[in-house]
Short mmCIF file of C-alpha atoms and ligand atoms in Angstrom, two decimals:
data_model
loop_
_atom_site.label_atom_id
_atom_site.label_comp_id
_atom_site.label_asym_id
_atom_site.label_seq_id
_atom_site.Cartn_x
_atom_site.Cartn_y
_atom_site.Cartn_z
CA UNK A 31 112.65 107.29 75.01
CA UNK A 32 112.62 105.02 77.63
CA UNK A 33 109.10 103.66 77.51
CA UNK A 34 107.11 103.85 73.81
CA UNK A 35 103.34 102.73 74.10
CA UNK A 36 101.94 102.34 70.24
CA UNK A 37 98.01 101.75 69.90
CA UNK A 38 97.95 99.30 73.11
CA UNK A 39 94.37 97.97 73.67
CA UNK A 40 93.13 95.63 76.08
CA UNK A 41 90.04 93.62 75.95
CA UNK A 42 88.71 90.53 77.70
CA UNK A 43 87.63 87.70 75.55
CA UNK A 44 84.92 86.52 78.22
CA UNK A 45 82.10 87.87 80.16
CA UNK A 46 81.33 91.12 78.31
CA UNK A 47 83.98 91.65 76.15
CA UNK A 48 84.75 94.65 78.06
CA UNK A 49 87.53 96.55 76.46
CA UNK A 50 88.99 97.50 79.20
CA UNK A 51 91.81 100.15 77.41
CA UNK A 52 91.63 101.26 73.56
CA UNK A 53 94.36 102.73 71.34
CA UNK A 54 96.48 104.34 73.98
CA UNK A 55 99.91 105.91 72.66
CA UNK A 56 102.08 107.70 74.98
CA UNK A 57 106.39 108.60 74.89
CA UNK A 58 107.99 108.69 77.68
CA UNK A 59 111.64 109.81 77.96
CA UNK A 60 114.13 108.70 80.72
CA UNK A 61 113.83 110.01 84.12
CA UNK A 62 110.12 111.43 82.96
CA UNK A 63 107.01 111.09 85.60
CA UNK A 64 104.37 110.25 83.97
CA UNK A 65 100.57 110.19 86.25
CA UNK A 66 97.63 108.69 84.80
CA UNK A 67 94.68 109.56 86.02
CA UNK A 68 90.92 109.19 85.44
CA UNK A 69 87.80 108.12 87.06
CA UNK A 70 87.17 104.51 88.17
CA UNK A 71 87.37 101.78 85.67
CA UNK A 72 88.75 103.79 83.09
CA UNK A 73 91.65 101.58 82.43
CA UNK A 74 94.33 102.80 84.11
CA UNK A 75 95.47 99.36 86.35
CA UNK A 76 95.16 97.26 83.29
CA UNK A 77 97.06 99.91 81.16
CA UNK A 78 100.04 98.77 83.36
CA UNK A 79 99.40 95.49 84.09
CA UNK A 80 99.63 95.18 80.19
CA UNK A 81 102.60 96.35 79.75
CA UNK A 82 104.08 94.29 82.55
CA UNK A 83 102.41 91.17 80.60
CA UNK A 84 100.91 90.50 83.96
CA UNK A 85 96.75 90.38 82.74
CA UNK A 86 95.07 86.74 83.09
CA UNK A 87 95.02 84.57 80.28
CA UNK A 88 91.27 86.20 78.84
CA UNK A 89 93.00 89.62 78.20
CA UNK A 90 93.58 90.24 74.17
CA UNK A 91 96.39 92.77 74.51
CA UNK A 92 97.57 94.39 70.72
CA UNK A 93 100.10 97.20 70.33
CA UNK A 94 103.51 97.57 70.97
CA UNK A 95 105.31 98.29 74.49
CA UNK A 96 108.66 99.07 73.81
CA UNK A 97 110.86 99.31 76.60
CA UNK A 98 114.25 100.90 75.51
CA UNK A 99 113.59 99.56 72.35
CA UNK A 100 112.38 96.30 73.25
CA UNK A 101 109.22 95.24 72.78
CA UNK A 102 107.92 93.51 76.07
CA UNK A 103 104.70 92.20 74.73
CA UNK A 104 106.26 89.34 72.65
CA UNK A 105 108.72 88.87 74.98
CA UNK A 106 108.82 84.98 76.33
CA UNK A 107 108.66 84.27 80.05
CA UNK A 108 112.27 83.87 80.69
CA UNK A 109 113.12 86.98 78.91
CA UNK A 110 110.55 89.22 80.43
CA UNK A 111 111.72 88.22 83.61
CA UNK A 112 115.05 89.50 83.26
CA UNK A 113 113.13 92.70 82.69
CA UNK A 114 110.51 92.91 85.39
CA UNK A 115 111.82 93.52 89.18
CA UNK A 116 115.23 93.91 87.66
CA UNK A 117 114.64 97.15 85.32
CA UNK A 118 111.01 97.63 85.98
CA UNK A 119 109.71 97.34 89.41
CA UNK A 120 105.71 97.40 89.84
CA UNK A 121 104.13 98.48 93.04
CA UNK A 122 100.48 97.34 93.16
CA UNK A 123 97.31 98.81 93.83
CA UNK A 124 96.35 98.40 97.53
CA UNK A 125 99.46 99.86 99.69
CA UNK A 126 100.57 96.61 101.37
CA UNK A 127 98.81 94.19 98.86
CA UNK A 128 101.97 93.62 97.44
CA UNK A 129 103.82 92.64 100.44
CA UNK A 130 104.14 89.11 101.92
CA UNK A 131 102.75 88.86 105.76
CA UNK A 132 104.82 86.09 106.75
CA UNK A 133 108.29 87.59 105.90
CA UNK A 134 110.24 90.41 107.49
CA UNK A 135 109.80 93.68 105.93
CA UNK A 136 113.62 93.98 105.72
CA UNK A 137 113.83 90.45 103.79
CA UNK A 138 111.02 91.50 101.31
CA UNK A 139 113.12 94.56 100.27
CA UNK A 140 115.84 92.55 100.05
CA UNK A 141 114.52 90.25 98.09
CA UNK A 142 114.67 91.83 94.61
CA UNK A 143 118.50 92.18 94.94
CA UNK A 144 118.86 88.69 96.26
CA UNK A 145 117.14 87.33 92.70
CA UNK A 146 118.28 89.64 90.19
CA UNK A 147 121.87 90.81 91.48
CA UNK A 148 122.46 87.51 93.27
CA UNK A 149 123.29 89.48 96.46
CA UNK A 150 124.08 87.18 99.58
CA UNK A 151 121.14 87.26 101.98
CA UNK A 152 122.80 88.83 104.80
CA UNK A 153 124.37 91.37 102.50
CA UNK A 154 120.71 91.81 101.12
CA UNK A 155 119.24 92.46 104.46
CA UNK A 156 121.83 95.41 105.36
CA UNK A 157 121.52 96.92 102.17
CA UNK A 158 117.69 97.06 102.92
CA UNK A 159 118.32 98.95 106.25
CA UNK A 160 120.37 101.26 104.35
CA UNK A 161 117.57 102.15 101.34
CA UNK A 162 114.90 102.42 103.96
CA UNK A 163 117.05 105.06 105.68
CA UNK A 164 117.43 106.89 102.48
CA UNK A 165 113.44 106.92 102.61
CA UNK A 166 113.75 108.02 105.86
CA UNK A 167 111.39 105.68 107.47
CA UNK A 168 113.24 105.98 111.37
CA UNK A 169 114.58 103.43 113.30
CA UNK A 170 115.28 101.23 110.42
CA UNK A 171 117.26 98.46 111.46
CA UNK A 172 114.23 97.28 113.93
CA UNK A 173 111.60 98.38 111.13
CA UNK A 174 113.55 96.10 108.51
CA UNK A 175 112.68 93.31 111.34
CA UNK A 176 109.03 93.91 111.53
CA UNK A 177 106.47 91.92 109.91
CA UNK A 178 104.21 93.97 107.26
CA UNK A 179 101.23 94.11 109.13
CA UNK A 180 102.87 96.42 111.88
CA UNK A 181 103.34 99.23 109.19
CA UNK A 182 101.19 101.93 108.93
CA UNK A 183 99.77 102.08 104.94
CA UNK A 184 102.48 105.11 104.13
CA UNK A 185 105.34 103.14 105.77
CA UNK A 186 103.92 100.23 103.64
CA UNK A 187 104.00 101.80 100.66
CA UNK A 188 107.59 103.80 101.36
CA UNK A 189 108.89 100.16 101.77
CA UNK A 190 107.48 98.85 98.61
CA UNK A 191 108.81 101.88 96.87
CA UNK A 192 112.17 101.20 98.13
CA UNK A 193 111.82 97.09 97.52
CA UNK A 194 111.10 98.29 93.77
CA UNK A 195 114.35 100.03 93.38
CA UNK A 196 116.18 98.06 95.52
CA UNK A 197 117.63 96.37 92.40
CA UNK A 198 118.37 99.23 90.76
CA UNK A 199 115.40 99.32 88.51
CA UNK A 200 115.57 102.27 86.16
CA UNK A 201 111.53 102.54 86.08
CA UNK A 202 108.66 102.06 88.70
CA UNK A 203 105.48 101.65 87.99
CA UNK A 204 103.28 102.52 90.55
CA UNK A 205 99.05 102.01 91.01
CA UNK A 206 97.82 104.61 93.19
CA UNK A 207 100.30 104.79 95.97
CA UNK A 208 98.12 107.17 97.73
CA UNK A 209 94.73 105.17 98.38
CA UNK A 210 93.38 105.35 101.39
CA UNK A 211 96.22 107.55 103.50
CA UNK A 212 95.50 110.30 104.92
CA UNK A 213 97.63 113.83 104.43
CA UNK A 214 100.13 113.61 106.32
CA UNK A 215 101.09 110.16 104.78
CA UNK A 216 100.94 111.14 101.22
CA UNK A 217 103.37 113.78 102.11
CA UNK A 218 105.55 110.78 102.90
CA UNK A 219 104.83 109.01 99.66
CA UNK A 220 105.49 112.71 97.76
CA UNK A 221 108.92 112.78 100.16
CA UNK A 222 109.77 109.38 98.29
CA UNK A 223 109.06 109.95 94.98
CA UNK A 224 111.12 113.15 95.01
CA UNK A 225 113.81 110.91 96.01
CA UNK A 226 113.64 109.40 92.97
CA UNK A 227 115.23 112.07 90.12
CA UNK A 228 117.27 109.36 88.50
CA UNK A 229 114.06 107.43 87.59
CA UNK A 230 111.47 107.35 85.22
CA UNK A 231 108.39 107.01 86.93
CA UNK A 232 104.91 106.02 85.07
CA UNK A 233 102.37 106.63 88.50
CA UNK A 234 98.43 105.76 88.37
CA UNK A 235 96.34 108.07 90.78
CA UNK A 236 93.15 109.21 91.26
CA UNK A 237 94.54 112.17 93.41
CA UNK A 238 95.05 115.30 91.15
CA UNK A 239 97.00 117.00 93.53
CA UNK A 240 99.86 114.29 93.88
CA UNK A 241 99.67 114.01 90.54
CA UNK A 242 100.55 117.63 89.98
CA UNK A 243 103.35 117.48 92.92
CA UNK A 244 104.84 114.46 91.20
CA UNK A 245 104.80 114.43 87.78
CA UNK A 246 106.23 116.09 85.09
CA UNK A 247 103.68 114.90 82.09
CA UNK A 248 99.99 114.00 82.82
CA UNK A 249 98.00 111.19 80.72
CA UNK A 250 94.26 111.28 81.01
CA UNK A 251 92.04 108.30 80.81
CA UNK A 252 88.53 108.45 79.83
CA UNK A 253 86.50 105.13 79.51
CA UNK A 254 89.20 103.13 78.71
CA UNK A 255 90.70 105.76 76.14
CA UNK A 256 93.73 108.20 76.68
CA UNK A 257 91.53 111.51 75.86
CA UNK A 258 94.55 113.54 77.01
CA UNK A 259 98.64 113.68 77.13
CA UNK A 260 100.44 117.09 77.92
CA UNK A 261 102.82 118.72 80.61
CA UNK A 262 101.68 118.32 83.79
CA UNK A 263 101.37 122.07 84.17
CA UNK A 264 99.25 122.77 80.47
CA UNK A 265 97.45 120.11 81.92
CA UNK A 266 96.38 121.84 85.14
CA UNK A 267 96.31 125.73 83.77
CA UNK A 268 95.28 124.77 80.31
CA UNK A 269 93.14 121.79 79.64
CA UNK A 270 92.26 120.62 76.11
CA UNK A 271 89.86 118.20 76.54
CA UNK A 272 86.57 118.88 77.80
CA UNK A 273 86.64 115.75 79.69
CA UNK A 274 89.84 117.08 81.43
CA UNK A 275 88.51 120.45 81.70
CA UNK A 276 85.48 118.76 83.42
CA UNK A 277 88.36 117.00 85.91
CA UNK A 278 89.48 119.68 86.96
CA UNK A 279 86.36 121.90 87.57
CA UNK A 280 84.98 119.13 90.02
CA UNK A 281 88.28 119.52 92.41
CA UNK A 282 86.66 120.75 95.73
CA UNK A 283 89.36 123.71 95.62
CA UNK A 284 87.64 124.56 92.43
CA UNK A 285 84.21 124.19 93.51
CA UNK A 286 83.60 121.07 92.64
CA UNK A 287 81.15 121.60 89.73
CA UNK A 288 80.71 117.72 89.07
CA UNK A 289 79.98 117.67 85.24
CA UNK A 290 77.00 114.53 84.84
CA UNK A 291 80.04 112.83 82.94
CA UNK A 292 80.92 111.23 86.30
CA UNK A 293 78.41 108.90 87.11
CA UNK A 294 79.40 106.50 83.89
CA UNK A 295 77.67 102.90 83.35
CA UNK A 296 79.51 100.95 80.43
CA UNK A 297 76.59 101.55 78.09
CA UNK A 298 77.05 105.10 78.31
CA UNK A 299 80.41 104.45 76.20
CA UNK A 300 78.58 102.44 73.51
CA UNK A 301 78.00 103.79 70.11
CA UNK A 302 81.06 104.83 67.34
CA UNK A 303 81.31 108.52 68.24
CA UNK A 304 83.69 110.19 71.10
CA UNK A 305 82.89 108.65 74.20
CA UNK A 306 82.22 111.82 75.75
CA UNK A 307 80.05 113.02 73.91
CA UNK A 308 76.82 112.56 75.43
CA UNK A 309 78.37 114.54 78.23
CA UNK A 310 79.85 117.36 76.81
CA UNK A 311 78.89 120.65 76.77
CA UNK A 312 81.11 121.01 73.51
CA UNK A 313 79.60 118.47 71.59
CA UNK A 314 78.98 119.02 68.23
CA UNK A 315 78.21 117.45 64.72
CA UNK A 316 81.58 115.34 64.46
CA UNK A 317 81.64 113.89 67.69
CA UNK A 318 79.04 111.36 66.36
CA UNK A 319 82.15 109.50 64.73
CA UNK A 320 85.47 108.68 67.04
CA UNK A 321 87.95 110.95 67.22
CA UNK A 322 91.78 110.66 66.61
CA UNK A 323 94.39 111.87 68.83
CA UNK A 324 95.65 114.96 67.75
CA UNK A 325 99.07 116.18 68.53
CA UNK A 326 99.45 119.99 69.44
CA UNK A 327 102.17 121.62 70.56
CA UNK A 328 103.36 118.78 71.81
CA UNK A 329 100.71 117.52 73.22
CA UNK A 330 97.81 114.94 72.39
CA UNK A 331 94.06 115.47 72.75
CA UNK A 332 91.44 113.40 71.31
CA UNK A 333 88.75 115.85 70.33
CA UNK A 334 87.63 117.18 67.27
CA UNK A 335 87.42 120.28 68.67
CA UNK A 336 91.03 120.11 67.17
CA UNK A 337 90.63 118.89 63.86
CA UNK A 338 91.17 121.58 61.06
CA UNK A 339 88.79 124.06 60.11
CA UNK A 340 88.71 121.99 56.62
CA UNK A 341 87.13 119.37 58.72
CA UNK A 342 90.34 117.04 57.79
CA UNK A 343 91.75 115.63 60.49
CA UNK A 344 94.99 118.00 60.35
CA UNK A 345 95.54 119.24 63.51
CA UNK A 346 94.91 122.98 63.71
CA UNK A 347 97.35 125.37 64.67
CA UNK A 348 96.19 126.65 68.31
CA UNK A 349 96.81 130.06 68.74
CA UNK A 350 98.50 131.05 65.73
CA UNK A 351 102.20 129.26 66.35
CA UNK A 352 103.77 126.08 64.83
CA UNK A 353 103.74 123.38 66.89
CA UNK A 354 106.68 121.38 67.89
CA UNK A 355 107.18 118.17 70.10
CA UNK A 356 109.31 119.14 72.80
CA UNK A 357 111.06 116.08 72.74
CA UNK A 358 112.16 115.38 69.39
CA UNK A 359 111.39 119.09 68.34
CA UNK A 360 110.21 117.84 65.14
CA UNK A 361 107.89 120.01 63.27
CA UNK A 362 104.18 118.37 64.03
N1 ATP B 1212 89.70 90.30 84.56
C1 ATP B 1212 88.81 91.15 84.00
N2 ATP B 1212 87.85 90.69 83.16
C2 ATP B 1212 86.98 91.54 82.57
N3 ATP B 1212 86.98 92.88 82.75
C3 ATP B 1212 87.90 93.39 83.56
C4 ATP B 1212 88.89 92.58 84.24
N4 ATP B 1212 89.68 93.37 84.97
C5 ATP B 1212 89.24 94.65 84.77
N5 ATP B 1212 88.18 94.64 83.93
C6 ATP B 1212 87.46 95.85 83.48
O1 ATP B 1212 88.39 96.70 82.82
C7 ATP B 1212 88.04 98.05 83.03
C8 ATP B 1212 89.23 98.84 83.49
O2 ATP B 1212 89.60 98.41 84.79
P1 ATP B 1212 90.80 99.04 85.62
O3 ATP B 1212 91.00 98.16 86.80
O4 ATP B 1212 91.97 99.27 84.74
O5 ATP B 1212 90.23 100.46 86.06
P2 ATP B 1212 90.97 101.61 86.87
O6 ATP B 1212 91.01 102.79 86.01
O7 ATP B 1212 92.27 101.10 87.41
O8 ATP B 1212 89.96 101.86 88.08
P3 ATP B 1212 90.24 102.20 89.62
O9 ATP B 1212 90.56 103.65 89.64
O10 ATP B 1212 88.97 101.88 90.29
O11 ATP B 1212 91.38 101.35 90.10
C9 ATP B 1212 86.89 98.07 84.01
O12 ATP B 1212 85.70 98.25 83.27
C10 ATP B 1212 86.93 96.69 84.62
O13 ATP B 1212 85.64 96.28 85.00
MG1 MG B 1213 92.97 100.68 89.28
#
């Protein structure tokens, strides 16, 4: 495993004491891509600004994040930053956010090789011109001249893609590299990402449909919980959760049969049972009290709906076979 996430939760300290992501526990394995999705404020951007130990000073962030072993949330500064840019690069929400408007484009890529590989400038620069022409962005070597602001939002985010590996990071994060670009331009995006097989990739989005082009496991966020963590095609053909299930029935290519679980306030989520609850049409009995994650066939779901027909919270055995985790195949 490349990336282990045990039981992180984030919560901030003032204001509301919102907490903003609760118990979420998720493997991934080298070269795996990952998408987490949910609805708006569900946790996702903090989920991986936590683990980048980039949340302000108010966040109370407990769990582990181990990253090949190592666990970056008591990491120390100097340490971490050996880590982040150099084997972790982070592309922020907001394509272009994350790009300086008063350098080059072509300097910006640069950049991460010039401070973790020590690369000269100049030898920077043309090794920018040649990763943007593996992205296929088109007349590069004027491109890698331009100033952000003369990119369209694709280009943007292509470039920030390619600044993030630049150093030969072995993961990307990525916060919805999709927002706001139109079809043709998250084809683009899509183009990049599939340039990236040697990576692992852990990718927020809102967009179902890139996340089912792009990713190989799917993690579903429900008011600030993961309710869901599976292959990215049992995802999409067979849902667990009734929240995902819900998801997916509101696509407009599946008729987009909006469940009332999608206009959320925060005070919806209060009270000790399953956060969905009050929304779903499977609700029963148990869902008064919060539910564990279960792990099935190798994959997790947090509704009782799984729990054992003793009412224990042994997972039950889902159409009659054993279950095993795919990646360890250990017996679950
Ligand atoms: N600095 C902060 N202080 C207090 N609460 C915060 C802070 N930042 C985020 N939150 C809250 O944390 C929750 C999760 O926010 P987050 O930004 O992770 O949502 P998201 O899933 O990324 O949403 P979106 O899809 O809109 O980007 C929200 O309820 C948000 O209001
Ligand atoms: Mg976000």
């Amino acid at each position: 495993m490349i990336l282990e996430l045990k039981n992180i939760s984030v919560r901030f300290s003032s204001g509301h004491n919102v907490q903003a992501v609760e118990d979420v526990n998720l493997n991934v394995a080298w070269q795996d891509k990952v998408a987490v999705v949910g609805e708006t404020g569900s946790g996702k951007s903090i989920l991986l600004l936590a683990i980048l130990h980039l949340l302000p000073e108010n966040a109370i962030v407990t769990g582990q994040a181990l990253f090949d072993g190592i666990d970056l949330l008591t990491l120390k500064r100097r340490e971490l930053d050996k880590i982040r840019g150099a084997r972790i690069s982070y592309v922020p929400q907001g394509s272009g956010n994350g790009m300086n408007p008063l350098y080059n484009v072509g300097f910006q890529v640069a950049e991460p090789m010039i401070e973790h590989q020590h690369v000269p400038k100049k030898e920077g620069f043309a090794k920018a011109v040649e990763l943007m022409r593996r992205f296929h962005m088109g007349n590069e070597e004027k491109l890698a001249r331009q100033y952000p602001h003369t990119y369209s939002g694709g280009m943007r985010q292509r470039a920030l893609i390619a600044m993030g590996i630049g150093a030969g990071a072995e993961m990307l994060l990525a916060d919805e590299p999709t927002k706001g670009l139109d079809e043709r331009r998250i084809a683009l995006v899509v183009e990049s990402f599939k340039l990236l097989a040697d990576k692992t990739i852990l990718c927020v989005t809102h967009d179902l449909n890139f996340a089912g082009t792009i990713s190989n496991y799917i993690c579903v966020m429900y008011a600030a919980m993961q309710v869901e963590y599976a292959r990215t095609e049992d995802i999409l053909k067979n849902p667990l959760h009734p929240y995902t299930r819900d998801m997916l029935a509101a696509m407009p290519e599946n008729g987009l049969n909006f469940n009332k679980g999608f206009a959320m306030s925060h005070e919806d989520y209060e009270g000790a049972g399953c956060k969905y609850a009050k929304r779903c049409s499977d609700c029963f009995e148990r869902c008064m009290e919060a539910p564990p994650l279960f792990n099935i066939g190798g994959r997790q779901v947090r509704c009782w709906k799984y729990a054992g027909d003793d009412g224990n919270d042994q997972m039950k055995e889902v159409a009659g076979r054993v279950y095993t985790d795919p990646r360890s195949d250990k017996e679950i």
